[in-house]
Coordinates of N, CA and C in Angstrom, one line a residue:
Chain A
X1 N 2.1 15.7 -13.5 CA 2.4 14.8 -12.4 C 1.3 13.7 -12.3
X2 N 1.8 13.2 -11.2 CA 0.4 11.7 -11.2 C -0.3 12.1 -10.0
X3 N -1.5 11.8 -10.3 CA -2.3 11.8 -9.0 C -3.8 11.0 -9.1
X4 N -3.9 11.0 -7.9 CA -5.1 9.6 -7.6 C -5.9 10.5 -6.4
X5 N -7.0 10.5 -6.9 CA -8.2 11.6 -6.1 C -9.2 10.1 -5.6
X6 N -9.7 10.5 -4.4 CA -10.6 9.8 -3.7 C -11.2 10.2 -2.2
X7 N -12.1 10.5 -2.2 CA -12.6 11.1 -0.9 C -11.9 10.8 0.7
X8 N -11.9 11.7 1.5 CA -11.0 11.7 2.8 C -11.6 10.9 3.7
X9 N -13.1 11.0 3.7 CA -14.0 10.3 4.9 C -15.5 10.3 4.4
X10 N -15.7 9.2 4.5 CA -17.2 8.6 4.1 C -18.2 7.7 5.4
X11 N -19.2 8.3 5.4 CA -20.4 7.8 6.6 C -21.6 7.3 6.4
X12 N -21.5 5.8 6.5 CA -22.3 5.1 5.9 C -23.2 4.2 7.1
X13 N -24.5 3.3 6.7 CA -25.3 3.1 7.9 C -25.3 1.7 7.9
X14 N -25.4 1.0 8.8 CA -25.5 -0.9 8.4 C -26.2 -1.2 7.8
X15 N -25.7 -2.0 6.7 CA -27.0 -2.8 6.0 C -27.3 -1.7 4.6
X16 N -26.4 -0.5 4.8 CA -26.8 0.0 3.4 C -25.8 0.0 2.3
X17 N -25.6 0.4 1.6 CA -25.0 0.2 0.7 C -23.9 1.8 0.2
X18 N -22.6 1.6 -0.5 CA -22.1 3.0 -0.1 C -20.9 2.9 -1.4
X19 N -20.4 3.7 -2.0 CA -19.8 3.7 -3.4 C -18.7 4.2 -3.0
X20 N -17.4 3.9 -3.3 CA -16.1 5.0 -2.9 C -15.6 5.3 -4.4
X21 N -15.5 6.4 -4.4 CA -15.3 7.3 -5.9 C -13.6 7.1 -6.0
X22 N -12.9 7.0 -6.9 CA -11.3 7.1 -7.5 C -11.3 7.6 -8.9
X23 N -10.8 8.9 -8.7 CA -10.1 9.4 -10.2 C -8.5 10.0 -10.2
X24 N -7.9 9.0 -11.1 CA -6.8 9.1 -11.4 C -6.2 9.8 -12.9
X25 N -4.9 10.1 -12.4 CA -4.1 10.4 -13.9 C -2.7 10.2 -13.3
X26 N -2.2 9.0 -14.8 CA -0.7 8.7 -14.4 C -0.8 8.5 -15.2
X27 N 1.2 8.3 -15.7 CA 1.8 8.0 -16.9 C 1.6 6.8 -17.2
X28 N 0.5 6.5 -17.5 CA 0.3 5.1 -17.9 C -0.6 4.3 -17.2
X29 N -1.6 3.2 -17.7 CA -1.9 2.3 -16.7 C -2.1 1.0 -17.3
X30 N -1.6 0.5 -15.9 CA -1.3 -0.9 -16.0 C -2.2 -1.9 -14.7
X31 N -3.3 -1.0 -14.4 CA -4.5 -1.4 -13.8 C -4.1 -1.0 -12.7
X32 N -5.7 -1.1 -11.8 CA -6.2 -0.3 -10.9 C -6.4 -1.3 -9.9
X33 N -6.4 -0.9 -8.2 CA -6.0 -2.1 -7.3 C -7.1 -1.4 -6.2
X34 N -7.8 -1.6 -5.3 CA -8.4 -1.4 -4.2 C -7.9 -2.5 -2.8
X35 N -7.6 -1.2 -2.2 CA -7.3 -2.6 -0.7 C -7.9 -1.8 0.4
X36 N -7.9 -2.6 1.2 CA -8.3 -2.5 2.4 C -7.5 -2.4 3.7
X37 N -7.5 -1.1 4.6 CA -6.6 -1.1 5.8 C -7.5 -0.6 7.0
X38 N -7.9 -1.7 7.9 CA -8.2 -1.5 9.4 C -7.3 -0.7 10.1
X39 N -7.5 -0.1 10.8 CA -7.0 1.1 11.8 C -5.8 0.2 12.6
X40 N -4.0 0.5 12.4 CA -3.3 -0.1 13.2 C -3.0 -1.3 12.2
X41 N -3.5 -1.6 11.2 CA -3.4 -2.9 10.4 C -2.3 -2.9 9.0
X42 N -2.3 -4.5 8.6 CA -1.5 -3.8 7.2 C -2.5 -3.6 6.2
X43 N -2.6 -3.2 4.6 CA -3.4 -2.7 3.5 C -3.6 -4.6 3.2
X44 N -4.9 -5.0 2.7 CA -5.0 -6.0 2.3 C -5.9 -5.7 1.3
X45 N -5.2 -6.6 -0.1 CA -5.6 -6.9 -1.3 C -7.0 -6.9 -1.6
X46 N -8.0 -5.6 -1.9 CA -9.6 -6.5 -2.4 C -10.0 -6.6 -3.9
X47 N -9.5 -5.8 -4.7 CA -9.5 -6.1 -6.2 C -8.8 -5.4 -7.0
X48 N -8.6 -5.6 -8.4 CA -8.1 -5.4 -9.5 C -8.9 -5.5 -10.4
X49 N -9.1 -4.1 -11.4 CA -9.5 -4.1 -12.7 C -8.1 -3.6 -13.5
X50 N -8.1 -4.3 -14.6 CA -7.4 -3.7 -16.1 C -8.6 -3.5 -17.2
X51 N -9.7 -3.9 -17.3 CA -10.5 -3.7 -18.5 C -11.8 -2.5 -17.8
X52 N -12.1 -2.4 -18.8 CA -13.6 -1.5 -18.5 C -14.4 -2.5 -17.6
X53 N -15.5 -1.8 -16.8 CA -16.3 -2.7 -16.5 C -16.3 -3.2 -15.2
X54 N -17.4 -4.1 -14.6 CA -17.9 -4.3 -13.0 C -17.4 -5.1 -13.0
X55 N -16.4 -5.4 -11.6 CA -15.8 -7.3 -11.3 C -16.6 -7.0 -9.8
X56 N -17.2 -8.3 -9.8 CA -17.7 -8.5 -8.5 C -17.3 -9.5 -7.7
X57 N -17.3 -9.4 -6.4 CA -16.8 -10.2 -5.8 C -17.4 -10.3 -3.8
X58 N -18.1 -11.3 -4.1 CA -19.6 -11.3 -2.9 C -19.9 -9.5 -2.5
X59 N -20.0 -9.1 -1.5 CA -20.3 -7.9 -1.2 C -19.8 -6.9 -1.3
X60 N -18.3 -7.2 -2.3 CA -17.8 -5.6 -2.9 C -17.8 -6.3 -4.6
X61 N -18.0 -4.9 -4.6 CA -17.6 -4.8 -6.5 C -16.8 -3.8 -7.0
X62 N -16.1 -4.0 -8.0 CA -14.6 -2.7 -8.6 C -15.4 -2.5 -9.4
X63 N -15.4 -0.7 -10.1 CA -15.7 -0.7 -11.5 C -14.5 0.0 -11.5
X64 N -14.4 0.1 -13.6 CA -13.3 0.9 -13.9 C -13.5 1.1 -15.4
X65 N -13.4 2.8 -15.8 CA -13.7 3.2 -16.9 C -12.1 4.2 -17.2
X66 N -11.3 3.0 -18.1 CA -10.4 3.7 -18.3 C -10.2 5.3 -19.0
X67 N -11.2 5.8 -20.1 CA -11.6 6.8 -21.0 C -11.7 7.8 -19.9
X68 N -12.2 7.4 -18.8 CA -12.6 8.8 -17.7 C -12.2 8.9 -16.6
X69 N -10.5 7.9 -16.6 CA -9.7 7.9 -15.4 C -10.6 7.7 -14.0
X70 N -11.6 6.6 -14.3 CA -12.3 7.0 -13.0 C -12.4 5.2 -12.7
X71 N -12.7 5.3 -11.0 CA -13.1 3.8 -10.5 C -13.8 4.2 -9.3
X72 N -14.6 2.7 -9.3 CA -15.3 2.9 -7.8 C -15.6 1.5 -7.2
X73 N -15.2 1.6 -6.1 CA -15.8 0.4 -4.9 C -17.3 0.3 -4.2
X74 N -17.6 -0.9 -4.9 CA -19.0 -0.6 -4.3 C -19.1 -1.3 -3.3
X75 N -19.8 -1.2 -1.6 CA -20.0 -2.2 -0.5 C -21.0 -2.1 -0.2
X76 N -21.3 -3.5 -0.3 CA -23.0 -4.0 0.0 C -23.7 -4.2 1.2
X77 N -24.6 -4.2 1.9 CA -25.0 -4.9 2.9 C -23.9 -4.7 4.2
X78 N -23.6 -3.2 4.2 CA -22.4 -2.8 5.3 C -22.8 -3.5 6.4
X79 N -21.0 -4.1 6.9 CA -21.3 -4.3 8.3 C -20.2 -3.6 9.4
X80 N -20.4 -3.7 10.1 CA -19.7 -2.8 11.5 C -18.0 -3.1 11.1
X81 N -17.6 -4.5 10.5 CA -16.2 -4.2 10.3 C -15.7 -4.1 8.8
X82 N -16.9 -3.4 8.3 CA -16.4 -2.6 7.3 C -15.4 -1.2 7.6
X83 N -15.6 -1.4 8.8 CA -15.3 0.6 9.0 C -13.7 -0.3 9.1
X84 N -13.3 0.9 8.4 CA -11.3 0.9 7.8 C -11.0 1.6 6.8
X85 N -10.4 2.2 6.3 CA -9.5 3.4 5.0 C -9.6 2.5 3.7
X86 N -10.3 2.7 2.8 CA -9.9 2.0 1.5 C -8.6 2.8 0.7
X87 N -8.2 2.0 0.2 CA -7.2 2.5 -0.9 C -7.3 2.3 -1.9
X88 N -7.5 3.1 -2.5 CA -7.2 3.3 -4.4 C -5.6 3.5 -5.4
X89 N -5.4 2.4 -6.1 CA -4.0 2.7 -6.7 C -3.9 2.4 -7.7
X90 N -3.0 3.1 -8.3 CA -3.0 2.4 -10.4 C -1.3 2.2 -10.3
X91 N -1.5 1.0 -10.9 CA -0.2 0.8 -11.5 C 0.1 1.6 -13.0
X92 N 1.3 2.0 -12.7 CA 1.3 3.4 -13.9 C 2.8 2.5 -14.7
X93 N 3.1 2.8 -16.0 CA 3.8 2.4 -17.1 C 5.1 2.3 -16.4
X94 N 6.0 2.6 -15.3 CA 6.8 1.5 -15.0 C 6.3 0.7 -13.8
X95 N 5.1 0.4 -14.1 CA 4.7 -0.7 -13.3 C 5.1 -0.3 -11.7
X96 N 5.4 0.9 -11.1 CA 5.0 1.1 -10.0 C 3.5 1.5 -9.4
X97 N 3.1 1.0 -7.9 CA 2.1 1.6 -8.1 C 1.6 2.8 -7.4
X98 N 0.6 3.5 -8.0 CA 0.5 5.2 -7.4 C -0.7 5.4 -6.6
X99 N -0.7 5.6 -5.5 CA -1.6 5.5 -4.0 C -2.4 6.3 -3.8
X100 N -3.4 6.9 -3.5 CA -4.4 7.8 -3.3 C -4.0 8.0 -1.6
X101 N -4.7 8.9 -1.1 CA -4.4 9.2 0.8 C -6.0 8.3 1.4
X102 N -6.3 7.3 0.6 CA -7.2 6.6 1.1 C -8.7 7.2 1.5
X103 N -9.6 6.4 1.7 CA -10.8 7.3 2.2 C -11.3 6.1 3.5
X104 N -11.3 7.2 4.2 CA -11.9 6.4 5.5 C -13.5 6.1 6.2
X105 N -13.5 5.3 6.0 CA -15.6 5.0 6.0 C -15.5 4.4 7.3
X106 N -17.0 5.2 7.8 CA -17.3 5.2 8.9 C -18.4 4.2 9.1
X107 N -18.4 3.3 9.5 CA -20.1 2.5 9.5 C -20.6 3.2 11.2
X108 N -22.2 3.2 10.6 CA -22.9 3.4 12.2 C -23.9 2.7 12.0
X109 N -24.3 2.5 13.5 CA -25.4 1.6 13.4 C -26.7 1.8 13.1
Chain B
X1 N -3.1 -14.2 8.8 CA -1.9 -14.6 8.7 C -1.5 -13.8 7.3
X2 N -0.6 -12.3 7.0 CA -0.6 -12.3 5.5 C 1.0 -12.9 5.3
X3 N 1.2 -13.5 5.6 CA 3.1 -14.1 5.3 C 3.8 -13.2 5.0
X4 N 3.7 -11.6 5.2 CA 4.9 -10.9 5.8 C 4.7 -10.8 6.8
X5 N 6.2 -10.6 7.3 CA 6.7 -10.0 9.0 C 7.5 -9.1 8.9
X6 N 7.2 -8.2 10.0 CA 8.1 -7.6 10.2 C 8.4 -7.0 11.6
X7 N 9.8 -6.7 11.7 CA 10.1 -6.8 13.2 C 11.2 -5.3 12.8
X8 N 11.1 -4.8 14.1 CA 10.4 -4.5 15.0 C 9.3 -4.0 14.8
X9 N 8.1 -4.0 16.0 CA 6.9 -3.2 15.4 C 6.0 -1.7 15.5
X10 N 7.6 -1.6 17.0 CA 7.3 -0.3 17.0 C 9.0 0.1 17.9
X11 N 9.4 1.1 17.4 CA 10.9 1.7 17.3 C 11.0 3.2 17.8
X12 N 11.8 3.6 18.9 CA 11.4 4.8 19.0 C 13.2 5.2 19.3
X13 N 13.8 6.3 18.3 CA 15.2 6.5 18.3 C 15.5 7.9 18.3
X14 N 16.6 8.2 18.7 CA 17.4 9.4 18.6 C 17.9 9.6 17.4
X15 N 18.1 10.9 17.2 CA 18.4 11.3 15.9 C 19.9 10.6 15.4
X16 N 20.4 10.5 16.7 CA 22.2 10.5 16.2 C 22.0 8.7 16.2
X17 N 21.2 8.2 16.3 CA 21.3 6.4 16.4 C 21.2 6.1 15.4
X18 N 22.0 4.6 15.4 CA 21.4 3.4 14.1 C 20.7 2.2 14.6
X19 N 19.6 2.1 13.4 CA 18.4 1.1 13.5 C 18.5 0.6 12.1
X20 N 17.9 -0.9 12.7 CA 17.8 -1.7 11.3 C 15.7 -1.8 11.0
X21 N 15.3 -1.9 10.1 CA 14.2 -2.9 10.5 C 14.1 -3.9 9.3
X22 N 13.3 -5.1 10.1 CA 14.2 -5.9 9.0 C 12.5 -6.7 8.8
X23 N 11.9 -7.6 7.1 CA 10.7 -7.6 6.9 C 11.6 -9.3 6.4
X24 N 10.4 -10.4 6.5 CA 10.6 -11.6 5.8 C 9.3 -12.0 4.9
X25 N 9.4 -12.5 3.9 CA 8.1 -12.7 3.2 C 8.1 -14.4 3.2
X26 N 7.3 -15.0 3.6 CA 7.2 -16.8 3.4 C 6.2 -16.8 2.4
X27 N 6.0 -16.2 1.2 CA 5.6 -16.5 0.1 C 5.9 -16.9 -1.3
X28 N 7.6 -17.2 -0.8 CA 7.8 -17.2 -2.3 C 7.7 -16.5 -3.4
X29 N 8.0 -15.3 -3.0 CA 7.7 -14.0 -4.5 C 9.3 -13.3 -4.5
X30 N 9.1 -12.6 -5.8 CA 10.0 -12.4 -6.0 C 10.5 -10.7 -5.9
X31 N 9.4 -9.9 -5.7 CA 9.8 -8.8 -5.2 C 9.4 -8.4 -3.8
X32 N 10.3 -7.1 -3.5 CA 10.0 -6.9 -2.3 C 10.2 -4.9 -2.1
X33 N 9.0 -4.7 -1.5 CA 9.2 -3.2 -1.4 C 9.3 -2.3 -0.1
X34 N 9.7 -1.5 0.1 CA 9.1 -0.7 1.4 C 8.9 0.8 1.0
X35 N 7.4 0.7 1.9 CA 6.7 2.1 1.8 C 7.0 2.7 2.9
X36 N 6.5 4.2 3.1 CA 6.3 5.0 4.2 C 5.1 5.0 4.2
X37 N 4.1 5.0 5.1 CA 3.2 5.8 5.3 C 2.9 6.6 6.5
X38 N 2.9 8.1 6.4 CA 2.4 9.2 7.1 C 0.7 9.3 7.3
X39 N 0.6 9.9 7.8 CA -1.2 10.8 8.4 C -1.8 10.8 7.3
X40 N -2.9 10.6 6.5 CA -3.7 11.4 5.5 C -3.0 11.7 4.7
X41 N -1.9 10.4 4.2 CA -1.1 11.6 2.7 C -0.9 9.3 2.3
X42 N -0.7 9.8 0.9 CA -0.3 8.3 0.3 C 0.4 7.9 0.8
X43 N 0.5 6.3 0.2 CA 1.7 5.9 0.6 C 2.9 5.9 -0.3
X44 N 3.8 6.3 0.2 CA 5.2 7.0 -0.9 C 6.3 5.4 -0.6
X45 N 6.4 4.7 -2.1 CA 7.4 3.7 -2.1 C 8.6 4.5 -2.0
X46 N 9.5 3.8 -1.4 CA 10.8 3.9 -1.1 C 11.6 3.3 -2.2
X47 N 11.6 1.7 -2.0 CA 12.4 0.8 -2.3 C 11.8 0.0 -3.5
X48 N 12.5 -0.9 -4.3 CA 11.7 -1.8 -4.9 C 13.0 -2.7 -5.2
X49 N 12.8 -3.9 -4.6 CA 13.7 -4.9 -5.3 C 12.7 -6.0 -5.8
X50 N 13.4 -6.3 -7.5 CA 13.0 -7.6 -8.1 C 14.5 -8.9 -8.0
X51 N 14.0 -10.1 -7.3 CA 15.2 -10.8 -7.7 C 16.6 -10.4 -7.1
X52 N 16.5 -10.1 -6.0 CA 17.3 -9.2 -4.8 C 18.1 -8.0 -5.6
X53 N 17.7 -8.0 -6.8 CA 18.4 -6.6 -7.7 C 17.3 -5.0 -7.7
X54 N 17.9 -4.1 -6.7 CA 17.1 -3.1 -6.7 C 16.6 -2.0 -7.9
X55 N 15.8 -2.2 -8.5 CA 15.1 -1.7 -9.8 C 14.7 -0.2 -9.6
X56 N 14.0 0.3 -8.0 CA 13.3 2.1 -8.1 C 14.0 2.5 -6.8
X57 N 14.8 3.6 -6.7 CA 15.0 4.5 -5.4 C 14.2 5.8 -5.5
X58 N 12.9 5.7 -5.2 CA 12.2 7.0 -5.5 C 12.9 8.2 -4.5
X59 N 13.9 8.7 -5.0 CA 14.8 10.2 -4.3 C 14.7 10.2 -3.1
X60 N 14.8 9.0 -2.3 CA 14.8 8.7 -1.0 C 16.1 9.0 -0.4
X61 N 16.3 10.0 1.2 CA 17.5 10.5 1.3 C 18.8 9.6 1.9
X62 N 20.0 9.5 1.6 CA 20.7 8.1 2.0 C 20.8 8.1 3.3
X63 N 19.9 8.9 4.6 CA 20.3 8.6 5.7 C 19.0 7.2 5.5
X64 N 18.2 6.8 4.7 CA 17.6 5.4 4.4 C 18.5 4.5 3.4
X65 N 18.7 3.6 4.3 CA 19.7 2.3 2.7 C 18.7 1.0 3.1
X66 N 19.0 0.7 1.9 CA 18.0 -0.8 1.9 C 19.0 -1.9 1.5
X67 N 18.4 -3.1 2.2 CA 19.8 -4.3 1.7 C 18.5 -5.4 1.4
X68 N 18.7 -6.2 0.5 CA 18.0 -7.3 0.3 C 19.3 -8.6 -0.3
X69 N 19.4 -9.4 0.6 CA 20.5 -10.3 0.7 C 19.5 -11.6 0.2
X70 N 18.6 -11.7 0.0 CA 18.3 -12.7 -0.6 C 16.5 -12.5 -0.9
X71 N 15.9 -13.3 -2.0 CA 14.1 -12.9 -2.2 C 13.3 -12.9 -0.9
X72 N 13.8 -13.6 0.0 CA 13.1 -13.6 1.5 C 13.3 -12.3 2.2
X73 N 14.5 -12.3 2.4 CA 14.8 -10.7 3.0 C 14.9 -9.5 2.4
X74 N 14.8 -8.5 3.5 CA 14.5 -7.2 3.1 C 14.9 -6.4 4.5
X75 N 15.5 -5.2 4.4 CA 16.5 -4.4 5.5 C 15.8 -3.7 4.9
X76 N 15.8 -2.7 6.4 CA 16.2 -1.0 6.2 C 17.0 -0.6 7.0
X77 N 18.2 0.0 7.3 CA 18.8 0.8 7.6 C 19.0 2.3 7.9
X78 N 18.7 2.6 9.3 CA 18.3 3.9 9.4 C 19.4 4.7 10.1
X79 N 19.7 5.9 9.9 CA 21.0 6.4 10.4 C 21.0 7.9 10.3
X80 N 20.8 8.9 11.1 CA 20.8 10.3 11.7 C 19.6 10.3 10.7
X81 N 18.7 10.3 11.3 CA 16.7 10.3 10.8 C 16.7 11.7 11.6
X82 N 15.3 12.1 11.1 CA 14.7 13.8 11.0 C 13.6 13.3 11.9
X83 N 13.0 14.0 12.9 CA 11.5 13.7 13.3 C 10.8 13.6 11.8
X84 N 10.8 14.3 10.8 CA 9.5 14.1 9.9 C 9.3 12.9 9.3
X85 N 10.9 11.8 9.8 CA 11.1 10.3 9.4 C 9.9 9.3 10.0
X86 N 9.6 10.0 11.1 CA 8.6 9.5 12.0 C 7.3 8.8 11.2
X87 N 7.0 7.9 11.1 CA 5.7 7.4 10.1 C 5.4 5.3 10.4
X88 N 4.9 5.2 9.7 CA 4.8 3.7 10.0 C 5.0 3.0 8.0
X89 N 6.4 2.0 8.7 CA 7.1 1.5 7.5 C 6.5 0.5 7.0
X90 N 6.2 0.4 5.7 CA 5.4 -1.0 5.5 C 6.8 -1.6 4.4
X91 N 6.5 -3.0 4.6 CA 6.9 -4.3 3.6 C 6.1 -4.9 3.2
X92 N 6.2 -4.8 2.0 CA 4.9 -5.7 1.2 C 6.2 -6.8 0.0
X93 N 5.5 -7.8 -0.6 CA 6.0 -8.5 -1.7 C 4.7 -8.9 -2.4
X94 N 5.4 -9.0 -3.6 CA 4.6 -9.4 -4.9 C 5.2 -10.6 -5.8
X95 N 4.7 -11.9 -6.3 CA 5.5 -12.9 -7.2 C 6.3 -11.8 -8.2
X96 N 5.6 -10.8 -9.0 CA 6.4 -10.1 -9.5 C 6.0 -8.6 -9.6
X97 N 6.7 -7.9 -10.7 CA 6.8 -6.3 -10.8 C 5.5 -6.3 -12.0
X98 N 5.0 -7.6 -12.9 CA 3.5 -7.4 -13.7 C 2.3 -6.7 -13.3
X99 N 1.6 -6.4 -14.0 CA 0.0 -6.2 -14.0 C -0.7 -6.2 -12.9
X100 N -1.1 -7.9 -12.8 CA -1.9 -7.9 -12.0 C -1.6 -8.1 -10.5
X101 N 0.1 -8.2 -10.6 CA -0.3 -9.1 -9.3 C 0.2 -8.4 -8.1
X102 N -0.8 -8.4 -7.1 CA -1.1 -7.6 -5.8 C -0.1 -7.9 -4.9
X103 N 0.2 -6.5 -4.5 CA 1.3 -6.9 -3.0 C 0.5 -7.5 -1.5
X104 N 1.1 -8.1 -0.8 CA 1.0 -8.1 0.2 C 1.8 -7.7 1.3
X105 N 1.0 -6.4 2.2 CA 1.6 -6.2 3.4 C 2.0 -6.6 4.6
X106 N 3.1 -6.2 5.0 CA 3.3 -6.8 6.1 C 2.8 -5.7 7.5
X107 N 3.0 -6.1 8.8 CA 2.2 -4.5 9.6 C 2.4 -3.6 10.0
X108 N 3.9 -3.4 9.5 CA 4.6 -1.9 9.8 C 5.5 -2.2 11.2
X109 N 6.1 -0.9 11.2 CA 6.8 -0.5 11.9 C 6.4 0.6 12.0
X110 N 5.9 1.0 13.6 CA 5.5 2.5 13.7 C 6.9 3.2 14.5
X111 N 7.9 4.1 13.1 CA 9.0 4.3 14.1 C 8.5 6.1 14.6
X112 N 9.3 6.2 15.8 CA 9.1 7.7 16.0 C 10.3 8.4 16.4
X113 N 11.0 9.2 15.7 CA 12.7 10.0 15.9 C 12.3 10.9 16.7
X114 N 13.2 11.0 17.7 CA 12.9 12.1 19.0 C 14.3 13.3 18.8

């Protein structure tokens, strides 16, 4: 079966810095997506990897190491409306994509 | 602003009723999907139209039907629903069903079957 692993709840402090872990297995991949959902909100788009390797993008960065079904979101310099559910998803070989139960980060001050 | 909509935004029905909810994308893309999402559990696609031609019914039960009458629109159709139907419906689109390119959601429908 397919599945997408990623932590339930994460507690992080302002101003520090905080990694969200994703390991997946699907029938296929056709790249890895990270978004973003505030509480009551819709999931909004924060990156995409298909190759190995760090994409950065100002205070988050994607990695993704295909060989070890693994990815991770890095967030920089937390701030208070960081706090919302990340989502982890791979698009798997018919290009559907497969969802993780999100992980929800807490920022404190 | 993410250029889907969707209406209604929050729906609360009886088991024996019918409800539509209906999603519009002003992006110009060409597919269109709807998810469920429940409590602490993924989000499980429903639908997938490319090109108003429906491509995935992930074993979704036919008291759900979907209509997409044109790339802007997108239905759902709901009819003798279970409380466990109870969840918040999303619509998202994508230019296509490729690689890279990312859906955008619209804000749900939080429905609740009594």
């Amino acid at each position: 079966g397919q599945n997408i692993d990623q932590p339930t709840e994460m507690t992080a402090t302002e101003g520090a810095i905080v990694q969200i872990n994703c390991t997946y297995q699907t029938s296929g991949f056709n790249g890895l997506f990270w978004y973003q959902q505030h509480a009551g909100e819709a999931p909004t788009f924060l990156s995409y990897n298909v190759l190995d390797g760090l994409e950065e993008k100002g205070r988050f960065s994607s990695f993704l190491s295909r060989s070890k079904g693994y990815s991770y979101l890095l967030l920089k310099e937390l701030q208070m409306k960081d706090s919302a559910s990340y989502l982890c998803a791979v698009k798997d070989s018919n290009y559907q994509l497969i969802w993780g139960a999100g992980t929800k980060l807490i920022i404190k001050p | 602003e993410t250029g889907v909509t969707q209406t209604p935004r929050h729906l609360v029905m009886g088991m024996t009723n019918k409800k539509s909810l209906k999603c519009e994308q002003h992006l110009g893309h060409n597919a269109m999907y709807w998810y469920k999402q429940s409590a602490k559990k993924p989000l499980e696609l429903m639908f997938v139209y490319n090109f108003k031609e429906q491509t995935e019914n992930n074993s979704v039960p036919s008291r759900f039907s979907p209509e997409c009458p044109n790339s802007s629109h997108l239905f759902l159709h709901l009819h003798t629903l279970q409380p466990e139907d109870s969840a918040l419906y999303l619509c998202a689109s994508s230019q296509g069903l490729a690689d890279s390119y990312e859906q955008y959601f619209g804000p749900g429908t939080r429905l609740t079957v009594t």
